[in-house]
Amino acid sequence: MTVVADRTRAESAWYGHCQQVLGWFLAYNGIDEERAREIVESAVGGRFGSWIAPDVVVVDAVSSRFARTVDENQ
């Protein structure tokens, strides 16, 4: 998340790129596309805004939810 926000300067809809990268990570690790989309949406959905880089609290919450959801699917 922080790398994507940094690289895109957290400009308009940067979080879409973040969701794409998280989806690639899941695909690389063998999670099918539909389930990956559900995991990413569950972790990220509605927690980021355009033109606003995520603060530490948001990054921690999203990464924890993402890890927990992935772990449940292993």
PDB file of N, CA, C and O in Angstrom:
ATOM      1  N   MET A   1       0.807  -1.181   0.000  1.00  0.00           N
ATOM      2  CA  MET A   1       0.000   0.000   0.000  1.00  0.00           C
ATOM      3  C   MET A   1       0.855   1.250   0.000  1.00  0.00           C
ATOM      4  O   MET A   1       0.587   2.174  -0.770  1.00  0.00           O
ATOM      5  N   THR A   2       1.837   1.278   0.873  1.00  0.00           N
ATOM      6  CA  THR A   2       2.648   2.486   0.967  1.00  0.00           C
ATOM      7  C   THR A   2       3.484   2.707  -0.291  1.00  0.00           C
ATOM      8  O   THR A   2       3.675   3.847  -0.702  1.00  0.00           O
ATOM      9  N   VAL A   3       3.966   1.633  -0.900  1.00  0.00           N
ATOM     10  CA  VAL A   3       4.745   1.763  -2.136  1.00  0.00           C
ATOM     11  C   VAL A   3       3.865   2.317  -3.255  1.00  0.00           C
ATOM     12  O   VAL A   3       4.258   3.231  -3.971  1.00  0.00           O
ATOM     13  N   VAL A   4       2.657   1.769  -3.388  1.00  0.00           N
ATOM     14  CA  VAL A   4       1.752   2.243  -4.434  1.00  0.00           C
ATOM     15  C   VAL A   4       1.374   3.702  -4.185  1.00  0.00           C
ATOM     16  O   VAL A   4       1.398   4.518  -5.102  1.00  0.00           O
ATOM     17  N   ALA A   5       1.045   4.046  -2.954  1.00  0.00           N
ATOM     18  CA  ALA A   5       0.695   5.433  -2.639  1.00  0.00           C
ATOM     19  C   ALA A   5       1.860   6.363  -2.949  1.00  0.00           C
ATOM     20  O   ALA A   5       1.673   7.446  -3.520  1.00  0.00           O
ATOM     21  N   ASP A   6       3.063   5.916  -2.616  1.00  0.00           N
ATOM     22  CA  ASP A   6       4.250   6.721  -2.884  1.00  0.00           C
ATOM     23  C   ASP A   6       4.491   6.882  -4.383  1.00  0.00           C
ATOM     24  O   ASP A   6       4.706   7.987  -4.873  1.00  0.00           O
ATOM     25  N   ARG A   7       4.434   5.778  -5.114  1.00  0.00           N
ATOM     26  CA  ARG A   7       4.718   5.815  -6.556  1.00  0.00           C
ATOM     27  C   ARG A   7       3.680   6.617  -7.339  1.00  0.00           C
ATOM     28  O   ARG A   7       3.997   7.229  -8.338  1.00  0.00           O
ATOM     29  N   THR A   8       2.441   6.590  -6.890  1.00  0.00           N
ATOM     30  CA  THR A   8       1.370   7.310  -7.587  1.00  0.00           C
ATOM     31  C   THR A   8       1.145   8.698  -6.991  1.00  0.00           C
ATOM     32  O   THR A   8       0.290   9.434  -7.456  1.00  0.00           O
ATOM     33  N   ARG A   9       1.908   9.020  -5.948  1.00  0.00           N
ATOM     34  CA  ARG A   9       1.767  10.267  -5.199  1.00  0.00           C
ATOM     35  C   ARG A   9       0.368  10.413  -4.615  1.00  0.00           C
ATOM     36  O   ARG A   9      -0.125  11.521  -4.425  1.00  0.00           O
ATOM     37  N   ALA A  10      -0.282   9.276  -4.396  1.00  0.00           N
ATOM     38  CA  ALA A  10      -1.643   9.221  -3.838  1.00  0.00           C
ATOM     39  C   ALA A  10      -2.594  10.122  -4.605  1.00  0.00           C
ATOM     40  O   ALA A  10      -3.483  10.739  -4.043  1.00  0.00           O
ATOM     41  N   GLU A  11      -2.381  10.185  -5.915  1.00  0.00           N
ATOM     42  CA  GLU A  11      -3.255  11.010  -6.739  1.00  0.00           C
ATOM     43  C   GLU A  11      -4.572  10.295  -6.997  1.00  0.00           C
ATOM     44  O   GLU A  11      -4.831   9.217  -6.468  1.00  0.00           O
ATOM     45  N   SER A  12      -5.375  10.879  -7.817  1.00  0.00           N
ATOM     46  CA  SER A  12      -6.727  10.399  -8.108  1.00  0.00           C
ATOM     47  C   SER A  12      -6.776   8.896  -8.318  1.00  0.00           C
ATOM     48  O   SER A  12      -6.075   8.349  -9.169  1.00  0.00           O
ATOM     49  N   ALA A  13      -7.589   8.232  -7.507  1.00  0.00           N
ATOM     50  CA  ALA A  13      -7.852   6.791  -7.613  1.00  0.00           C
ATOM     51  C   ALA A  13      -6.596   5.925  -7.497  1.00  0.00           C
ATOM     52  O   ALA A  13      -6.542   4.836  -8.043  1.00  0.00           O
ATOM     53  N   TRP A  14      -5.620   6.371  -6.754  1.00  0.00           N
ATOM     54  CA  TRP A  14      -4.400   5.568  -6.567  1.00  0.00           C
ATOM     55  C   TRP A  14      -4.720   4.215  -5.965  1.00  0.00           C
ATOM     56  O   TRP A  14      -4.035   3.228  -6.216  1.00  0.00           O
ATOM     57  N   TYR A  15      -5.772   4.155  -5.159  1.00  0.00           N
ATOM     58  CA  TYR A  15      -6.134   2.922  -4.467  1.00  0.00           C
ATOM     59  C   TYR A  15      -6.553   1.816  -5.427  1.00  0.00           C
ATOM     60  O   TYR A  15      -6.453   0.642  -5.098  1.00  0.00           O
ATOM     61  N   GLY A  16      -6.982   2.171  -6.633  1.00  0.00           N
ATOM     62  CA  GLY A  16      -7.279   1.156  -7.650  1.00  0.00           C
ATOM     63  C   GLY A  16      -6.020   0.391  -8.029  1.00  0.00           C
ATOM     64  O   GLY A  16      -6.049  -0.825  -8.216  1.00  0.00           O
ATOM     65  N   HIS A  17      -4.908   1.109  -8.119  1.00  0.00           N
ATOM     66  CA  HIS A  17      -3.627   0.450  -8.407  1.00  0.00           C
ATOM     67  C   HIS A  17      -3.216  -0.432  -7.238  1.00  0.00           C
ATOM     68  O   HIS A  17      -2.675  -1.517  -7.426  1.00  0.00           O
ATOM     69  N   CYS A  18      -3.485   0.030  -6.040  1.00  0.00           N
ATOM     70  CA  CYS A  18      -3.170  -0.755  -4.850  1.00  0.00           C
ATOM     71  C   CYS A  18      -3.946  -2.069  -4.874  1.00  0.00           C
ATOM     72  O   CYS A  18      -3.390  -3.134  -4.632  1.00  0.00           O
ATOM     73  N   GLN A  19      -5.222  -2.000  -5.192  1.00  0.00           N
ATOM     74  CA  GLN A  19      -6.040  -3.205  -5.263  1.00  0.00           C
ATOM     75  C   GLN A  19      -5.516  -4.147  -6.350  1.00  0.00           C
ATOM     76  O   GLN A  19      -5.499  -5.367  -6.164  1.00  0.00           O
ATOM     77  N   GLN A  20      -5.063  -3.590  -7.462  1.00  0.00           N
ATOM     78  CA  GLN A  20      -4.517  -4.401  -8.543  1.00  0.00           C
ATOM     79  C   GLN A  20      -3.260  -5.136  -8.080  1.00  0.00           C
ATOM     80  O   GLN A  20      -3.102  -6.332  -8.327  1.00  0.00           O
ATOM     81  N   VAL A  21      -2.382  -4.446  -7.395  1.00  0.00           N
ATOM     82  CA  VAL A  21      -1.142  -5.056  -6.914  1.00  0.00           C
ATOM     83  C   VAL A  21      -1.439  -6.155  -5.900  1.00  0.00           C
ATOM     84  O   VAL A  21      -0.843  -7.240  -5.940  1.00  0.00           O
ATOM     85  N   LEU A  22      -2.377  -5.908  -4.990  1.00  0.00           N
ATOM     86  CA  LEU A  22      -2.749  -6.946  -4.023  1.00  0.00           C
ATOM     87  C   LEU A  22      -3.345  -8.158  -4.740  1.00  0.00           C
ATOM     88  O   LEU A  22      -3.072  -9.302  -4.363  1.00  0.00           O
ATOM     89  N   GLY A  23      -4.119  -7.919  -5.788  1.00  0.00           N
ATOM     90  CA  GLY A  23      -4.660  -9.018  -6.591  1.00  0.00           C
ATOM     91  C   GLY A  23      -3.563  -9.814  -7.266  1.00  0.00           C
ATOM     92  O   GLY A  23      -3.604 -11.052  -7.305  1.00  0.00           O
ATOM     93  N   TRP A  24      -2.544  -9.138  -7.782  1.00  0.00           N
ATOM     94  CA  TRP A  24      -1.408  -9.835  -8.397  1.00  0.00           C
ATOM     95  C   TRP A  24      -0.706 -10.701  -7.363  1.00  0.00           C
ATOM     96  O   TRP A  24      -0.301 -11.822  -7.659  1.00  0.00           O
ATOM     97  N   PHE A  25      -0.525 -10.172  -6.167  1.00  0.00           N
ATOM     98  CA  PHE A  25       0.112 -10.931  -5.095  1.00  0.00           C
ATOM     99  C   PHE A  25      -0.665 -12.211  -4.819  1.00  0.00           C
ATOM    100  O   PHE A  25      -0.080 -13.290  -4.688  1.00  0.00           O
ATOM    101  N   LEU A  26      -1.964 -12.104  -4.727  1.00  0.00           N
ATOM    102  CA  LEU A  26      -2.788 -13.280  -4.452  1.00  0.00           C
ATOM    103  C   LEU A  26      -2.750 -14.273  -5.608  1.00  0.00           C
ATOM    104  O   LEU A  26      -2.655 -15.483  -5.392  1.00  0.00           O
ATOM    105  N   ALA A  27      -2.807 -13.771  -6.833  1.00  0.00           N
ATOM    106  CA  ALA A  27      -2.741 -14.652  -8.012  1.00  0.00           C
ATOM    107  C   ALA A  27      -1.419 -15.405  -8.041  1.00  0.00           C
ATOM    108  O   ALA A  27      -1.383 -16.611  -8.304  1.00  0.00           O
ATOM    109  N   TYR A  28      -0.340 -14.704  -7.750  1.00  0.00           N
ATOM    110  CA  TYR A  28       0.979 -15.329  -7.717  1.00  0.00           C
ATOM    111  C   TYR A  28       1.025 -16.463  -6.701  1.00  0.00           C
ATOM    112  O   TYR A  28       1.708 -17.457  -6.882  1.00  0.00           O
ATOM    113  N   ASN A  29       0.253 -16.302  -5.642  1.00  0.00           N
ATOM    114  CA  ASN A  29       0.225 -17.302  -4.578  1.00  0.00           C
ATOM    115  C   ASN A  29      -0.907 -18.308  -4.733  1.00  0.00           C
ATOM    116  O   ASN A  29      -1.252 -19.014  -3.777  1.00  0.00           O
ATOM    117  N   GLY A  30      -1.471 -18.399  -5.938  1.00  0.00           N
ATOM    118  CA  GLY A  30      -2.397 -19.464  -6.278  1.00  0.00           C
ATOM    119  C   GLY A  30      -3.851 -19.261  -5.901  1.00  0.00           C
ATOM    120  O   GLY A  30      -4.638 -20.206  -5.962  1.00  0.00           O
ATOM    121  N   ILE A  31      -4.225 -18.067  -5.525  1.00  0.00           N
ATOM    122  CA  ILE A  31      -5.623 -17.808  -5.187  1.00  0.00           C
ATOM    123  C   ILE A  31      -6.349 -17.381  -6.459  1.00  0.00           C
ATOM    124  O   ILE A  31      -5.884 -16.491  -7.174  1.00  0.00           O
ATOM    125  N   ASP A  32      -7.494 -18.045  -6.727  1.00  0.00           N
ATOM    126  CA  ASP A  32      -8.202 -17.760  -7.980  1.00  0.00           C
ATOM    127  C   ASP A  32      -8.705 -16.316  -8.014  1.00  0.00           C
ATOM    128  O   ASP A  32      -8.887 -15.670  -6.981  1.00  0.00           O
ATOM    129  N   GLU A  33      -8.938 -15.832  -9.214  1.00  0.00           N
ATOM    130  CA  GLU A  33      -9.235 -14.421  -9.448  1.00  0.00           C
ATOM    131  C   GLU A  33     -10.472 -13.934  -8.687  1.00  0.00           C
ATOM    132  O   GLU A  33     -10.456 -12.853  -8.088  1.00  0.00           O
ATOM    133  N   GLU A  34     -11.536 -14.695  -8.710  1.00  0.00           N
ATOM    134  CA  GLU A  34     -12.764 -14.270  -8.026  1.00  0.00           C
ATOM    135  C   GLU A  34     -12.550 -14.169  -6.510  1.00  0.00           C
ATOM    136  O   GLU A  34     -12.956 -13.201  -5.882  1.00  0.00           O
ATOM    137  N   ARG A  35     -11.906 -15.172  -5.941  1.00  0.00           N
ATOM    138  CA  ARG A  35     -11.640 -15.138  -4.497  1.00  0.00           C
ATOM    139  C   ARG A  35     -10.680 -14.019  -4.156  1.00  0.00           C
ATOM    140  O   ARG A  35     -10.833 -13.350  -3.124  1.00  0.00           O
ATOM    141  N   ALA A  36      -9.690 -13.787  -5.008  1.00  0.00           N
ATOM    142  CA  ALA A  36      -8.747 -12.690  -4.782  1.00  0.00           C
ATOM    143  C   ALA A  36      -9.480 -11.355  -4.753  1.00  0.00           C
ATOM    144  O   ALA A  36      -9.217 -10.509  -3.896  1.00  0.00           O
ATOM    145  N   ARG A  37     -10.408 -11.174  -5.666  1.00  0.00           N
ATOM    146  CA  ARG A  37     -11.182  -9.937  -5.716  1.00  0.00           C
ATOM    147  C   ARG A  37     -11.973  -9.752  -4.410  1.00  0.00           C
ATOM    148  O   ARG A  37     -12.035  -8.657  -3.854  1.00  0.00           O
ATOM    149  N   GLU A  38     -12.566 -10.827  -3.913  1.00  0.00           N
ATOM    150  CA  GLU A  38     -13.313 -10.762  -2.652  1.00  0.00           C
ATOM    151  C   GLU A  38     -12.406 -10.399  -1.481  1.00  0.00           C
ATOM    152  O   GLU A  38     -12.775  -9.594  -0.627  1.00  0.00           O
ATOM    153  N   ILE A  39     -11.229 -11.011  -1.436  1.00  0.00           N
ATOM    154  CA  ILE A  39     -10.283 -10.745  -0.350  1.00  0.00           C
ATOM    155  C   ILE A  39      -9.849  -9.283  -0.371  1.00  0.00           C
ATOM    156  O   ILE A  39      -9.855  -8.598   0.658  1.00  0.00           O
ATOM    157  N   VAL A  40      -9.481  -8.801  -1.548  1.00  0.00           N
ATOM    158  CA  VAL A  40      -9.014  -7.416  -1.670  1.00  0.00           C
ATOM    159  C   VAL A  40     -10.140  -6.450  -1.315  1.00  0.00           C
ATOM    160  O   VAL A  40      -9.928  -5.493  -0.563  1.00  0.00           O
ATOM    161  N   GLU A  41     -11.334  -6.697  -1.813  1.00  0.00           N
ATOM    162  CA  GLU A  41     -12.462  -5.809  -1.509  1.00  0.00           C
ATOM    163  C   GLU A  41     -12.758  -5.801  -0.018  1.00  0.00           C
ATOM    164  O   GLU A  41     -13.019  -4.748   0.565  1.00  0.00           O
ATOM    165  N   SER A  42     -12.692  -6.959   0.606  1.00  0.00           N
ATOM    166  CA  SER A  42     -12.943  -7.045   2.039  1.00  0.00           C
ATOM    167  C   SER A  42     -11.908  -6.249   2.832  1.00  0.00           C
ATOM    168  O   SER A  42     -12.246  -5.577   3.806  1.00  0.00           O
ATOM    169  N   ALA A  43     -10.671  -6.312   2.419  1.00  0.00           N
ATOM    170  CA  ALA A  43      -9.592  -5.636   3.141  1.00  0.00           C
ATOM    171  C   ALA A  43      -9.540  -4.142   2.856  1.00  0.00           C
ATOM    172  O   ALA A  43      -9.305  -3.340   3.760  1.00  0.00           O
ATOM    173  N   VAL A  44      -9.776  -3.751   1.607  1.00  0.00           N
ATOM    174  CA  VAL A  44      -9.536  -2.381   1.179  1.00  0.00           C
ATOM    175  C   VAL A  44     -10.812  -1.561   1.029  1.00  0.00           C
ATOM    176  O   VAL A  44     -10.818  -0.369   1.323  1.00  0.00           O
ATOM    177  N   GLY A  45     -11.872  -2.169   0.581  1.00  0.00           N
ATOM    178  CA  GLY A  45     -13.085  -1.466   0.187  1.00  0.00           C
ATOM    179  C   GLY A  45     -13.481  -0.284   1.051  1.00  0.00           C
ATOM    180  O   GLY A  45     -13.769  -0.433   2.228  1.00  0.00           O
ATOM    181  N   GLY A  46     -13.449   0.904   0.461  1.00  0.00           N
ATOM    182  CA  GLY A  46     -13.901   2.108   1.123  1.00  0.00           C
ATOM    183  C   GLY A  46     -12.963   2.716   2.141  1.00  0.00           C
ATOM    184  O   GLY A  46     -13.311   3.701   2.790  1.00  0.00           O
ATOM    185  N   ARG A  47     -11.790   2.170   2.293  1.00  0.00           N
ATOM    186  CA  ARG A  47     -10.886   2.669   3.337  1.00  0.00           C
ATOM    187  C   ARG A  47      -9.882   3.702   2.829  1.00  0.00           C
ATOM    188  O   ARG A  47      -9.195   4.327   3.629  1.00  0.00           O
ATOM    189  N   PHE A  48      -9.779   3.857   1.525  1.00  0.00           N
ATOM    190  CA  PHE A  48      -8.850   4.823   0.952  1.00  0.00           C
ATOM    191  C   PHE A  48      -9.622   5.899   0.206  1.00  0.00           C
ATOM    192  O   PHE A  48     -10.743   5.673  -0.228  1.00  0.00           O
ATOM    193  N   GLY A  49      -9.003   7.047   0.044  1.00  0.00           N
ATOM    194  CA  GLY A  49      -9.610   8.130  -0.718  1.00  0.00           C
ATOM    195  C   GLY A  49      -8.628   8.676  -1.731  1.00  0.00           C
ATOM    196  O   GLY A  49      -7.418   8.572  -1.564  1.00  0.00           O
ATOM    197  N   SER A  50      -9.173   9.236  -2.799  1.00  0.00           N
ATOM    198  CA  SER A  50      -8.329   9.880  -3.806  1.00  0.00           C
ATOM    199  C   SER A  50      -7.618  11.071  -3.192  1.00  0.00           C
ATOM    200  O   SER A  50      -8.175  11.774  -2.338  1.00  0.00           O
ATOM    201  N   TRP A  51      -6.405  11.278  -3.619  1.00  0.00           N
ATOM    202  CA  TRP A  51      -5.606  12.425  -3.229  1.00  0.00           C
ATOM    203  C   TRP A  51      -5.215  12.412  -1.748  1.00  0.00           C
ATOM    204  O   TRP A  51      -4.757  13.411  -1.217  1.00  0.00           O
ATOM    205  N   ILE A  52      -5.406  11.277  -1.082  1.00  0.00           N
ATOM    206  CA  ILE A  52      -5.061  11.194   0.333  1.00  0.00           C
ATOM    207  C   ILE A  52      -4.240   9.923   0.567  1.00  0.00           C
ATOM    208  O   ILE A  52      -4.748   8.820   0.388  1.00  0.00           O
ATOM    209  N   ALA A  53      -2.994  10.092   0.949  1.00  0.00           N
ATOM    210  CA  ALA A  53      -2.169   8.927   1.281  1.00  0.00           C
ATOM    211  C   ALA A  53      -2.682   8.333   2.594  1.00  0.00           C
ATOM    212  O   ALA A  53      -3.095   9.072   3.488  1.00  0.00           O
ATOM    213  N   PRO A  54      -2.662   7.013   2.707  1.00  0.00           N
ATOM    214  CA  PRO A  54      -3.165   6.391   3.937  1.00  0.00           C
ATOM    215  C   PRO A  54      -2.222   6.655   5.102  1.00  0.00           C
ATOM    216  O   PRO A  54      -1.007   6.637   4.952  1.00  0.00           O
ATOM    217  N   ASP A  55      -2.802   6.906   6.269  1.00  0.00           N
ATOM    218  CA  ASP A  55      -1.958   7.085   7.443  1.00  0.00           C
ATOM    219  C   ASP A  55      -1.631   5.710   8.036  1.00  0.00           C
ATOM    220  O   ASP A  55      -2.136   4.682   7.585  1.00  0.00           O
ATOM    221  N   VAL A  56      -0.791   5.702   9.020  1.00  0.00           N
ATOM    222  CA  VAL A  56      -0.300   4.460   9.611  1.00  0.00           C
ATOM    223  C   VAL A  56      -1.448   3.604  10.159  1.00  0.00           C
ATOM    224  O   VAL A  56      -1.447   2.384  10.008  1.00  0.00           O
ATOM    225  N   VAL A  57      -2.419   4.226  10.757  1.00  0.00           N
ATOM    226  CA  VAL A  57      -3.548   3.489  11.332  1.00  0.00           C
ATOM    227  C   VAL A  57      -4.328   2.752  10.239  1.00  0.00           C
ATOM    228  O   VAL A  57      -4.682   1.586  10.395  1.00  0.00           O
ATOM    229  N   VAL A  58      -4.565   3.416   9.117  1.00  0.00           N
ATOM    230  CA  VAL A  58      -5.297   2.797   8.006  1.00  0.00           C
ATOM    231  C   VAL A  58      -4.476   1.676   7.390  1.00  0.00           C
ATOM    232  O   VAL A  58      -5.001   0.591   7.120  1.00  0.00           O
ATOM    233  N   VAL A  59      -3.192   1.906   7.168  1.00  0.00           N
ATOM    234  CA  VAL A  59      -2.320   0.867   6.604  1.00  0.00           C
ATOM    235  C   VAL A  59      -2.316  -0.354   7.515  1.00  0.00           C
ATOM    236  O   VAL A  59      -2.436  -1.486   7.047  1.00  0.00           O
ATOM    237  N   ASP A  60      -2.210  -0.136   8.807  1.00  0.00           N
ATOM    238  CA  ASP A  60      -2.207  -1.247   9.755  1.00  0.00           C
ATOM    239  C   ASP A  60      -3.530  -2.009   9.716  1.00  0.00           C
ATOM    240  O   ASP A  60      -3.542  -3.239   9.681  1.00  0.00           O
ATOM    241  N   ALA A  61      -4.634  -1.290   9.697  1.00  0.00           N
ATOM    242  CA  ALA A  61      -5.951  -1.940   9.681  1.00  0.00           C
ATOM    243  C   ALA A  61      -6.163  -2.746   8.408  1.00  0.00           C
ATOM    244  O   ALA A  61      -6.619  -3.899   8.453  1.00  0.00           O
ATOM    245  N   VAL A  62      -5.822  -2.170   7.271  1.00  0.00           N
ATOM    246  CA  VAL A  62      -6.018  -2.851   5.993  1.00  0.00           C
ATOM    247  C   VAL A  62      -5.085  -4.049   5.879  1.00  0.00           C
ATOM    248  O   VAL A  62      -5.502  -5.139   5.482  1.00  0.00           O
ATOM    249  N   SER A  63      -3.834  -3.881   6.243  1.00  0.00           N
ATOM    250  CA  SER A  63      -2.890  -4.998   6.119  1.00  0.00           C
ATOM    251  C   SER A  63      -3.264  -6.135   7.072  1.00  0.00           C
ATOM    252  O   SER A  63      -3.150  -7.307   6.713  1.00  0.00           O
ATOM    253  N   SER A  64      -3.736  -5.800   8.245  1.00  0.00           N
ATOM    254  CA  SER A  64      -4.163  -6.840   9.187  1.00  0.00           C
ATOM    255  C   SER A  64      -5.377  -7.598   8.660  1.00  0.00           C
ATOM    256  O   SER A  64      -5.427  -8.829   8.716  1.00  0.00           O
ATOM    257  N   ARG A  65      -6.340  -6.864   8.148  1.00  0.00           N
ATOM    258  CA  ARG A  65      -7.538  -7.504   7.595  1.00  0.00           C
ATOM    259  C   ARG A  65      -7.172  -8.360   6.384  1.00  0.00           C
ATOM    260  O   ARG A  65      -7.662  -9.460   6.218  1.00  0.00           O
ATOM    261  N   PHE A  66      -6.286  -7.847   5.532  1.00  0.00           N
ATOM    262  CA  PHE A  66      -5.844  -8.586   4.348  1.00  0.00           C
ATOM    263  C   PHE A  66      -5.170  -9.886   4.765  1.00  0.00           C
ATOM    264  O   PHE A  66      -5.505 -10.960   4.271  1.00  0.00           O
ATOM    265  N   ALA A  67      -4.228  -9.792   5.705  1.00  0.00           N
ATOM    266  CA  ALA A  67      -3.501 -10.993   6.160  1.00  0.00           C
ATOM    267  C   ALA A  67      -4.438 -12.008   6.801  1.00  0.00           C
ATOM    268  O   ALA A  67      -4.343 -13.211   6.546  1.00  0.00           O
ATOM    269  N   ARG A  68      -5.343 -11.525   7.605  1.00  0.00           N
ATOM    270  CA  ARG A  68      -6.296 -12.411   8.279  1.00  0.00           C
ATOM    271  C   ARG A  68      -7.179 -13.134   7.263  1.00  0.00           C
ATOM    272  O   ARG A  68      -7.397 -14.342   7.353  1.00  0.00           O
ATOM    273  N   THR A  69      -7.666 -12.410   6.266  1.00  0.00           N
ATOM    274  CA  THR A  69      -8.529 -13.004   5.250  1.00  0.00           C
ATOM    275  C   THR A  69      -7.778 -14.007   4.386  1.00  0.00           C
ATOM    276  O   THR A  69      -8.285 -15.067   4.065  1.00  0.00           O
ATOM    277  N   VAL A  70      -6.538 -13.682   4.036  1.00  0.00           N
ATOM    278  CA  VAL A  70      -5.720 -14.611   3.257  1.00  0.00           C
ATOM    279  C   VAL A  70      -5.461 -15.865   4.078  1.00  0.00           C
ATOM    280  O   VAL A  70      -5.575 -16.992   3.574  1.00  0.00           O
ATOM    281  N   ASP A  71      -5.136 -15.680   5.344  1.00  0.00           N
ATOM    282  CA  ASP A  71      -4.854 -16.819   6.223  1.00  0.00           C
ATOM    283  C   ASP A  71      -6.069 -17.759   6.327  1.00  0.00           C
ATOM    284  O   ASP A  71      -5.916 -18.966   6.362  1.00  0.00           O
ATOM    285  N   GLU A  72      -7.259 -17.198   6.349  1.00  0.00           N
ATOM    286  CA  GLU A  72      -8.479 -17.994   6.423  1.00  0.00           C
ATOM    287  C   GLU A  72      -8.687 -18.838   5.165  1.00  0.00           C
ATOM    288  O   GLU A  72      -9.396 -19.840   5.185  1.00  0.00           O
ATOM    289  N   ASN A  73      -8.047 -18.433   4.063  1.00  0.00           N
ATOM    290  CA  ASN A  73      -8.223 -19.121   2.793  1.00  0.00           C
ATOM    291  C   ASN A  73      -7.079 -20.067   2.460  1.00  0.00           C
ATOM    292  O   ASN A  73      -6.998 -20.580   1.352  1.00  0.00           O
ATOM    293  N   GLN A  74      -6.204 -20.276   3.381  1.00  0.00           N
ATOM    294  CA  GLN A  74      -5.067 -21.180   3.147  1.00  0.00           C
ATOM    295  C   GLN A  74      -5.435 -22.587   3.509  1.00  0.00           C
ATOM    296  O   GLN A  74      -6.181 -22.925   4.301  1.00  0.00           O
TER     297      GLN A  74
END
